[in-house]
Coordinates of C-alpha atoms and ligand atoms in Angstrom, one line a residue:
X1 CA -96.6 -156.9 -176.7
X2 CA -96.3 -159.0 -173.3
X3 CA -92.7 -158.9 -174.0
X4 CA -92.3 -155.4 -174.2
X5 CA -94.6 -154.8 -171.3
X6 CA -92.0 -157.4 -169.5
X7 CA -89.1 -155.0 -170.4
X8 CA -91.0 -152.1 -169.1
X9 CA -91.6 -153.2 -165.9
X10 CA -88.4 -154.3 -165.7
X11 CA -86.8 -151.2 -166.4
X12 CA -89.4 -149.3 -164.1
X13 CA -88.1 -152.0 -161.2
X14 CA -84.5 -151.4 -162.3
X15 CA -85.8 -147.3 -161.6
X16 CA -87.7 -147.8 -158.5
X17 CA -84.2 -150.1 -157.2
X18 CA -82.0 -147.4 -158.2
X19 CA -84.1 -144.7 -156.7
X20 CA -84.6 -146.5 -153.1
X21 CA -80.3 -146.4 -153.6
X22 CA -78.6 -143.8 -151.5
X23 CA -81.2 -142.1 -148.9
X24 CA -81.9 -145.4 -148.2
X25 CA -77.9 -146.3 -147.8
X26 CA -76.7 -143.7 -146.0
X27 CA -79.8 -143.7 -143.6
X28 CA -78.3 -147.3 -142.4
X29 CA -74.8 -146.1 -142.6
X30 CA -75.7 -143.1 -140.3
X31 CA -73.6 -140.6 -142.2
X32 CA -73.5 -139.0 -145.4
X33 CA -70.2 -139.9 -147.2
X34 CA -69.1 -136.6 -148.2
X35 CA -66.5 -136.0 -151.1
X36 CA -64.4 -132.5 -150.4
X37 CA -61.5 -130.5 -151.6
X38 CA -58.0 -131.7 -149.7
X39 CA -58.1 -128.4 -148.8
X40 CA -59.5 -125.1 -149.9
X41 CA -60.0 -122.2 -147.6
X42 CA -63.5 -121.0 -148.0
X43 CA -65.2 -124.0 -149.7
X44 CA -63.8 -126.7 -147.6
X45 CA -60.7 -127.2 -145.0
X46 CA -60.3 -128.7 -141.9
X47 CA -59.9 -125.8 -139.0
X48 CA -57.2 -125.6 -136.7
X49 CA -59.5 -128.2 -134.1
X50 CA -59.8 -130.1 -137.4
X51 CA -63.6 -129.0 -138.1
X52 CA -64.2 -129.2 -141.8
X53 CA -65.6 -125.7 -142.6
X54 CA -66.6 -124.3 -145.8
X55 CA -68.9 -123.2 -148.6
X56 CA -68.5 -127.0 -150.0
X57 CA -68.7 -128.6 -146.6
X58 CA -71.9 -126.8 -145.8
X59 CA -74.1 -128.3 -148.4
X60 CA -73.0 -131.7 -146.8
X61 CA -73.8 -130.9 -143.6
X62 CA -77.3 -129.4 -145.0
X63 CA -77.9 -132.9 -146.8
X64 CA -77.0 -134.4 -143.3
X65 CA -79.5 -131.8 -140.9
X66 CA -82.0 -132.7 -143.9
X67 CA -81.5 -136.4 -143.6
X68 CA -80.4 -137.1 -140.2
X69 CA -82.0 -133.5 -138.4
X70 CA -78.6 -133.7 -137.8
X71 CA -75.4 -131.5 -139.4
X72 CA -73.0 -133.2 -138.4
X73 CA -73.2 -136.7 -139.4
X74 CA -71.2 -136.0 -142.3
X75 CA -68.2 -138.1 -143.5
X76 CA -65.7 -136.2 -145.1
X77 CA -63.4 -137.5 -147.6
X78 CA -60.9 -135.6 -149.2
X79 CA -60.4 -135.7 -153.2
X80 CA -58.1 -134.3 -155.5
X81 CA -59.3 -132.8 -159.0
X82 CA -58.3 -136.3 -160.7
X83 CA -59.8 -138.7 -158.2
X84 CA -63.6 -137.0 -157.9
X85 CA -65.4 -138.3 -160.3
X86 CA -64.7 -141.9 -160.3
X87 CA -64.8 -142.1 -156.1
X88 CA -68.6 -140.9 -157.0
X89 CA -69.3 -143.5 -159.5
X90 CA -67.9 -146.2 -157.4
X91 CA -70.3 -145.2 -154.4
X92 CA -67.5 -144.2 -152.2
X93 CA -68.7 -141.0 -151.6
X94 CA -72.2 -140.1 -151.9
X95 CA -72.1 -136.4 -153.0
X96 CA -69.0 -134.9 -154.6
X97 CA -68.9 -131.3 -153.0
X98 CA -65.6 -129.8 -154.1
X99 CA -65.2 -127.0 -155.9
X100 CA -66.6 -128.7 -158.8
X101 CA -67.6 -127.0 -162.3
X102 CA -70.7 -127.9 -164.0
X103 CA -70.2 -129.1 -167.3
X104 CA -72.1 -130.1 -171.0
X105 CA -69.9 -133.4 -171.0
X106 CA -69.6 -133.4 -166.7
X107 CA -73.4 -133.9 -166.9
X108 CA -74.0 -135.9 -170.2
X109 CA -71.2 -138.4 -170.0
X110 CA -69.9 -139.4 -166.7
X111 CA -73.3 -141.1 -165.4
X112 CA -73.2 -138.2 -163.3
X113 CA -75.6 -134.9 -162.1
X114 CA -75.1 -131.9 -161.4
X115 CA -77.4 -130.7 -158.2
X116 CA -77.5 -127.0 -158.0
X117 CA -75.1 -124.1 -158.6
X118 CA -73.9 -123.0 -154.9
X119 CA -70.6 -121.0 -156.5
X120 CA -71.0 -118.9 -159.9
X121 CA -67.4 -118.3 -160.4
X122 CA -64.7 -117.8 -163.4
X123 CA -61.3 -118.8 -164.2
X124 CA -58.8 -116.0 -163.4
X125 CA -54.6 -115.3 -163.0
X126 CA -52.9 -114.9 -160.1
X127 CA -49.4 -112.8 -160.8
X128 CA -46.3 -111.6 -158.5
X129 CA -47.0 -108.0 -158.2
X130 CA -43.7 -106.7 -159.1
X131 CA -43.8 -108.1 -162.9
X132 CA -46.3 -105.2 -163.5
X133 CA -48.8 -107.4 -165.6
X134 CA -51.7 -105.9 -166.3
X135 CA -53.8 -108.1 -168.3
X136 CA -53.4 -111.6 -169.3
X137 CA -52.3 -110.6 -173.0
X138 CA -49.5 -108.8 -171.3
X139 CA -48.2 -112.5 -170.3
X140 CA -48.2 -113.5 -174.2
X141 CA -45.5 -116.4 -174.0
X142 CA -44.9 -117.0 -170.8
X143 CA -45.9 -119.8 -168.3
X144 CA -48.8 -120.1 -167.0
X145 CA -49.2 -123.1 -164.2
X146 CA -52.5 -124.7 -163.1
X147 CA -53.3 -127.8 -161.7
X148 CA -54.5 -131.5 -164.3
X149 CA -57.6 -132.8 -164.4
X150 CA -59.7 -129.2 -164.0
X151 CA -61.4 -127.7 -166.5
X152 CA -58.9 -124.7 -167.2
X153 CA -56.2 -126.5 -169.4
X154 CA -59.3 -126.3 -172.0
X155 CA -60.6 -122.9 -171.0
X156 CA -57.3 -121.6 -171.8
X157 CA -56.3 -123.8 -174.8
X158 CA -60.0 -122.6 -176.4
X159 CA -58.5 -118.5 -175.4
X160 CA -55.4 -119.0 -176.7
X161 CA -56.6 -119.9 -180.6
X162 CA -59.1 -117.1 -180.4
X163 CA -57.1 -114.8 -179.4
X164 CA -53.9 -115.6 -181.3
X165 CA -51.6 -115.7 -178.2
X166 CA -49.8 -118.5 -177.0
X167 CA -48.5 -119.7 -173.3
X168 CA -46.6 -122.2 -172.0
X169 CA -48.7 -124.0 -170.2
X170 CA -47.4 -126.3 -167.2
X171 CA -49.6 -129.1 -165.7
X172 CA -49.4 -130.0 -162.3
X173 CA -51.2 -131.9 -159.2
X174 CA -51.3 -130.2 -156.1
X175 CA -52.3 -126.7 -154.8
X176 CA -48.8 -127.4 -152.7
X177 CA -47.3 -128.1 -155.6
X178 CA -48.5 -125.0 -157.4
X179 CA -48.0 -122.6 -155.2
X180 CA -44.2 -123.4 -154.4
X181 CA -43.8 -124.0 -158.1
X182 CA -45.4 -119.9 -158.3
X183 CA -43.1 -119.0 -155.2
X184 CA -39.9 -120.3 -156.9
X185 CA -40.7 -118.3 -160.2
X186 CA -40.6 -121.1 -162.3
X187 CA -44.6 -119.7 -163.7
X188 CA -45.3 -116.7 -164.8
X189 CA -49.0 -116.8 -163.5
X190 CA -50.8 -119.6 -162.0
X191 CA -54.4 -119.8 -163.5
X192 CA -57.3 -121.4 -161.4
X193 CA -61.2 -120.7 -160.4
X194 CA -60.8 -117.0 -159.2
X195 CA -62.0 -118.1 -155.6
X196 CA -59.4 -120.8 -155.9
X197 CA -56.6 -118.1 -156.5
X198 CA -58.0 -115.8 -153.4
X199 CA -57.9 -118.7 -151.3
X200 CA -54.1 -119.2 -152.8
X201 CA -53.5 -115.3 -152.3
X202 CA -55.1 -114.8 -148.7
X203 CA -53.4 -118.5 -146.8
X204 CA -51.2 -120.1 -149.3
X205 CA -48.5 -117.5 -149.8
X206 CA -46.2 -115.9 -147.3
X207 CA -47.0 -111.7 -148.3
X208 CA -50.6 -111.8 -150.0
X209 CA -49.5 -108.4 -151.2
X210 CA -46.4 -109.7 -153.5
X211 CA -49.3 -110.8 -155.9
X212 CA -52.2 -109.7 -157.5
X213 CA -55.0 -111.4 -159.3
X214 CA -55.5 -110.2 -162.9
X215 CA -58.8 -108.5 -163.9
X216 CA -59.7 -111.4 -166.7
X217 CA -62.4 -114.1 -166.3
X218 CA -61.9 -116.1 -169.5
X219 CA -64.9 -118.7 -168.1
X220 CA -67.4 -119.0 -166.7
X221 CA -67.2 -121.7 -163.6
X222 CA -71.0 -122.5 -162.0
X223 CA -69.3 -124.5 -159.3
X224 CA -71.8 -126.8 -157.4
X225 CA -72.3 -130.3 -156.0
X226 CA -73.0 -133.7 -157.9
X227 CA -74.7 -137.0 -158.0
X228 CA -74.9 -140.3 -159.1
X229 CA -77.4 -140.5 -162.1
X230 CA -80.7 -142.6 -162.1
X231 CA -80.6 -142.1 -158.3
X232 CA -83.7 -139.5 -158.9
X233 CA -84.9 -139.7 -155.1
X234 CA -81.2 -138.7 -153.5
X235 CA -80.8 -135.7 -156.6
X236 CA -84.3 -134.5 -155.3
X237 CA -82.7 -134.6 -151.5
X238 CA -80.0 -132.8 -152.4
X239 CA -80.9 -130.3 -154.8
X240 CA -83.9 -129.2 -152.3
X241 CA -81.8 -129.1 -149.4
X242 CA -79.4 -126.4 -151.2
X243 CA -82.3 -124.8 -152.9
X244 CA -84.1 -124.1 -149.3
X245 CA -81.3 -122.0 -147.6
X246 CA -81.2 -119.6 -150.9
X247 CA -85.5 -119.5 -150.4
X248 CA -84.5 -119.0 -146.7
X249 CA -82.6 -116.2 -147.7
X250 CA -85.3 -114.9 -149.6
X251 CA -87.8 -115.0 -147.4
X252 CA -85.2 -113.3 -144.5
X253 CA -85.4 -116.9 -142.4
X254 CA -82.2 -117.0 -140.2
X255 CA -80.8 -120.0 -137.6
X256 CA -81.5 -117.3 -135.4
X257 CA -85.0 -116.5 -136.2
X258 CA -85.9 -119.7 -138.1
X259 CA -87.9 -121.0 -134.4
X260 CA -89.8 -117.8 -134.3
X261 CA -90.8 -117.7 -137.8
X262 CA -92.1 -121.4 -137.5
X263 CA -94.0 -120.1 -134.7
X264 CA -95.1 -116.5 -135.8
X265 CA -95.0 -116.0 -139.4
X266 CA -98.2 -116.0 -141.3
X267 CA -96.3 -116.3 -144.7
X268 CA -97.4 -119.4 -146.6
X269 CA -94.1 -120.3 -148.0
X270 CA -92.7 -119.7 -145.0
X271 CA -94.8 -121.8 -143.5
X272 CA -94.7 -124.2 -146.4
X273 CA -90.6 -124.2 -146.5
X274 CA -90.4 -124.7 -142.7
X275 CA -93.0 -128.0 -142.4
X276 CA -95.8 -126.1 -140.6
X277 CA -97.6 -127.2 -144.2
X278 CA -97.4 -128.8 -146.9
X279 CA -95.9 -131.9 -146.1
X280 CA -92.9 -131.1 -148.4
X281 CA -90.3 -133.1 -146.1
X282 CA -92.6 -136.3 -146.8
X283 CA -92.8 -135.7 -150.6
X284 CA -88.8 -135.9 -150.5
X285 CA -88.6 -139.0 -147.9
X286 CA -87.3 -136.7 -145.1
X287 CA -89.1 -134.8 -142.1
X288 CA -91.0 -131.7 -142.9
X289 CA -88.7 -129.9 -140.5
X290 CA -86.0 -131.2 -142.9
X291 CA -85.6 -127.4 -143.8
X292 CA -86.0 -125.8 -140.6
X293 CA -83.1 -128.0 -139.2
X294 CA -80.7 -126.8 -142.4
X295 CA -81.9 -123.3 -141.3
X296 CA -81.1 -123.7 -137.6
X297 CA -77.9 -125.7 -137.9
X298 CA -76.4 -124.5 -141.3
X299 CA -78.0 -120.9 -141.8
X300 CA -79.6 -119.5 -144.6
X301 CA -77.0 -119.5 -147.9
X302 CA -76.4 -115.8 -147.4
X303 CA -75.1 -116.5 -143.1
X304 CA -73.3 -119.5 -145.1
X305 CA -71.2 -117.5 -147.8
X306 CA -70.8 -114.8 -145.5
X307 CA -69.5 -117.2 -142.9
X308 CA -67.1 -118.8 -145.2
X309 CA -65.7 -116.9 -148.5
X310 CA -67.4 -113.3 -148.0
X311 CA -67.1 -110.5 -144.9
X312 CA -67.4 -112.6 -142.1
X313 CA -64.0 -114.8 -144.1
X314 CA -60.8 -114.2 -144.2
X315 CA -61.4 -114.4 -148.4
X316 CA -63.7 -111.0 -148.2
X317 CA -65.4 -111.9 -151.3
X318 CA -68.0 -110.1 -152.3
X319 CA -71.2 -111.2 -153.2
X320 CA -71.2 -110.6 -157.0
X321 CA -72.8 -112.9 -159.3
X322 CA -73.7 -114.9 -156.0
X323 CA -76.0 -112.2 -154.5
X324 CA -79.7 -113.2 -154.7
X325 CA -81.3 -112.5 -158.2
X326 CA -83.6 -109.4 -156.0
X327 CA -80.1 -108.0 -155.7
X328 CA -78.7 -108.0 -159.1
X329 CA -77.5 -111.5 -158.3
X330 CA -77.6 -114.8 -159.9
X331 CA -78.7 -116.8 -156.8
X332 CA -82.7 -117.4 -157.6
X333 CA -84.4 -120.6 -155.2
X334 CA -87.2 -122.5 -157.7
X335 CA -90.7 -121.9 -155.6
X336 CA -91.5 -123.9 -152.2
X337 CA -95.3 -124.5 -153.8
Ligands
GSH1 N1 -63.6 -125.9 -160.8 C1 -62.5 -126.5 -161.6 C2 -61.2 -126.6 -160.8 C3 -61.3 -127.4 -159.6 C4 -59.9 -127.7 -159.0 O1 -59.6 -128.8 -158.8 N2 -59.2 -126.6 -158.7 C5 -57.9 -126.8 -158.1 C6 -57.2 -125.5 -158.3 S1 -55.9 -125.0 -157.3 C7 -58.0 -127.3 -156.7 O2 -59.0 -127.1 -156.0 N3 -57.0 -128.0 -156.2 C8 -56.9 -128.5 -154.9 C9 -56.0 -129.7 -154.9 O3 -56.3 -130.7 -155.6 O4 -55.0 -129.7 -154.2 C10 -63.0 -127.9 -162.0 O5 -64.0 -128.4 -161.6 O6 -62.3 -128.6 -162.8

């Protein structure tokens, strides 16, 4: 009986240890070590001054402004589809943000967690225009590129025996590398998250309209940020910090009326989501303004697709799936109560 008490308490140290882990960590770094896409217009890419900007990038910085009431003390540290997961189980980084799809075995096997879906998106075909393809059964034995180490080699091997069609399919390791493969004919279609391949389409290719993406989805991609498991105190951080610029959204807070809001609003979720109540920063180990400074610095998640893959973009996405469950949408914040 003592024993097993012994082995509880052990195990609820080992818990209490782990959770104190990474707040605590990057607090005394000073920065939140931030694992991004090499480069992916829209979800994260350094600009022209060498600002990292991007749907991806602005859940870090919101994890910073939560943290640090401060956006920019982010870190950013570029990984390719192969190197992600094991720079977050190393502690290198401290949140993987790139363009990452949630997964059964992602989540139950790799001792790590996903946070929140900030992306619903679905693997799709990008084709040259002029080899007047209209559907992906149209490309029945040809090649098909995409890049290792993603989840598309499976989507499309678990298509292929249901529907009886085969491709040639050609793994490589680089967005560079598979868009001058694509540009020198050598695939037939290069197959990626549909974002991906508008991202591809709209930067990475000389005449955008040589090529055409395909109207198949065969996946479904809820892209999104993870975590170290048994770390439950950072996964709250995280998770809450994307979850209050989607209730932001709801609730019509802006960064530019997030100050008068605070001020004026007589809302209690407003009130409770921006610190004037609640002490819901505390709960969390942050500031009760720790939402109100996302808000400010960040924007609420509609300013921060817009911003980045939809109008105000040079991607021109539109909201589909991503629009807020009020608008047919799939974006849907859990209650600030
Ligand atoms: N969402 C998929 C795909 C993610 C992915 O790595 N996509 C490639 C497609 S082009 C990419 O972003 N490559 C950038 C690079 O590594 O250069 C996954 O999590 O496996």
């Amino acid at each position: 009986m003592l024993k097993r008490l012994f082995l509880v308490a052990a195990m609820l140290t080992a818990a209490v240890a782990a959770q104190a882990g990474t707040l605590e960590s990057v607090r005394q770094k000073g920065f939140v070590s931030c694992g991004v896409n090499v480069g992916l217009g829209g979800f994260s890419m350094p600009d022209s001054k060498g600002v990292w900007r991007g749907l991806d990038v602005d859940a870090c910085r919101a994890v910073a402004a939560s943290v640090f009431g401060d956006a920019e003390k982010v870190r950013y540290v570029p990984m390719t589809a192969t190197s992600r997961f094991a720079a977050l189980q190393s502690g290198e980084i401290d949140i993987l943000s790139r363009n990452t799809t949630f997964t059964f075995l992602r989540d139950a096997t790799i001792g790590l967690r996903m946070v929140m879906v900030n992306f619903y998106d679905g693997q799709g075909f990008l084709v040259r225009k002029d080899a007047k393809i209209g559907s992906l059964k149209d490309l029945a034995g040809g090649t098909i590129c995409m890049l290792q180490g993603s989840t598309h080699e499976l989507n499309l091997a678990d298509w292929m025996k249901q529907h009886n069609i085969d491709f040639h399919i050609v793994l490589l390791d680089t967005t560079d590398v598979l868009i001058k493969t694509m540009l020198s004919n050598r695939c037939d279609a290069a197959s990626s998250d549909s974002s991906n391949l508008a991202s591809i389409r709209g930067a990475g290719v000389p005449n955008p309209d040589d090529f055409v993406i395909l109207p198949d989805r065969i996946s479904k991609e809820p892209l999104g940020p993870m975590v170290r498991r048994a770390d439950d105190q950072w996964l709250d951080v995280v998770r809450w910090s994307m979850m209050a610029m989607v209730e932001a959204e709801e609730l019509g807070v802006t960064s530019a009326n997030a100050d008068q809001m605070l001020a004026e609003s007589t809302n209690p979720t407003v009130q409770r989501l921006l610190g004037k109540s609640g002490d819901f920063g505390k709960l969390l180990g942050l500031d009760n303004a720790f939402a109100l400074n996302i808000i400010k610095q960040v924007g609420n998640y509609g300013e921060a697709y817009e911003r980045n893959v939809g109008m105000g973009s040079s991607l021109k996405l539109d909201r589909g799936p991503n629009a807020l469950w009020t608008n047919g949408g799939l974006m849907y914040a859990i209650p600030f109560r």
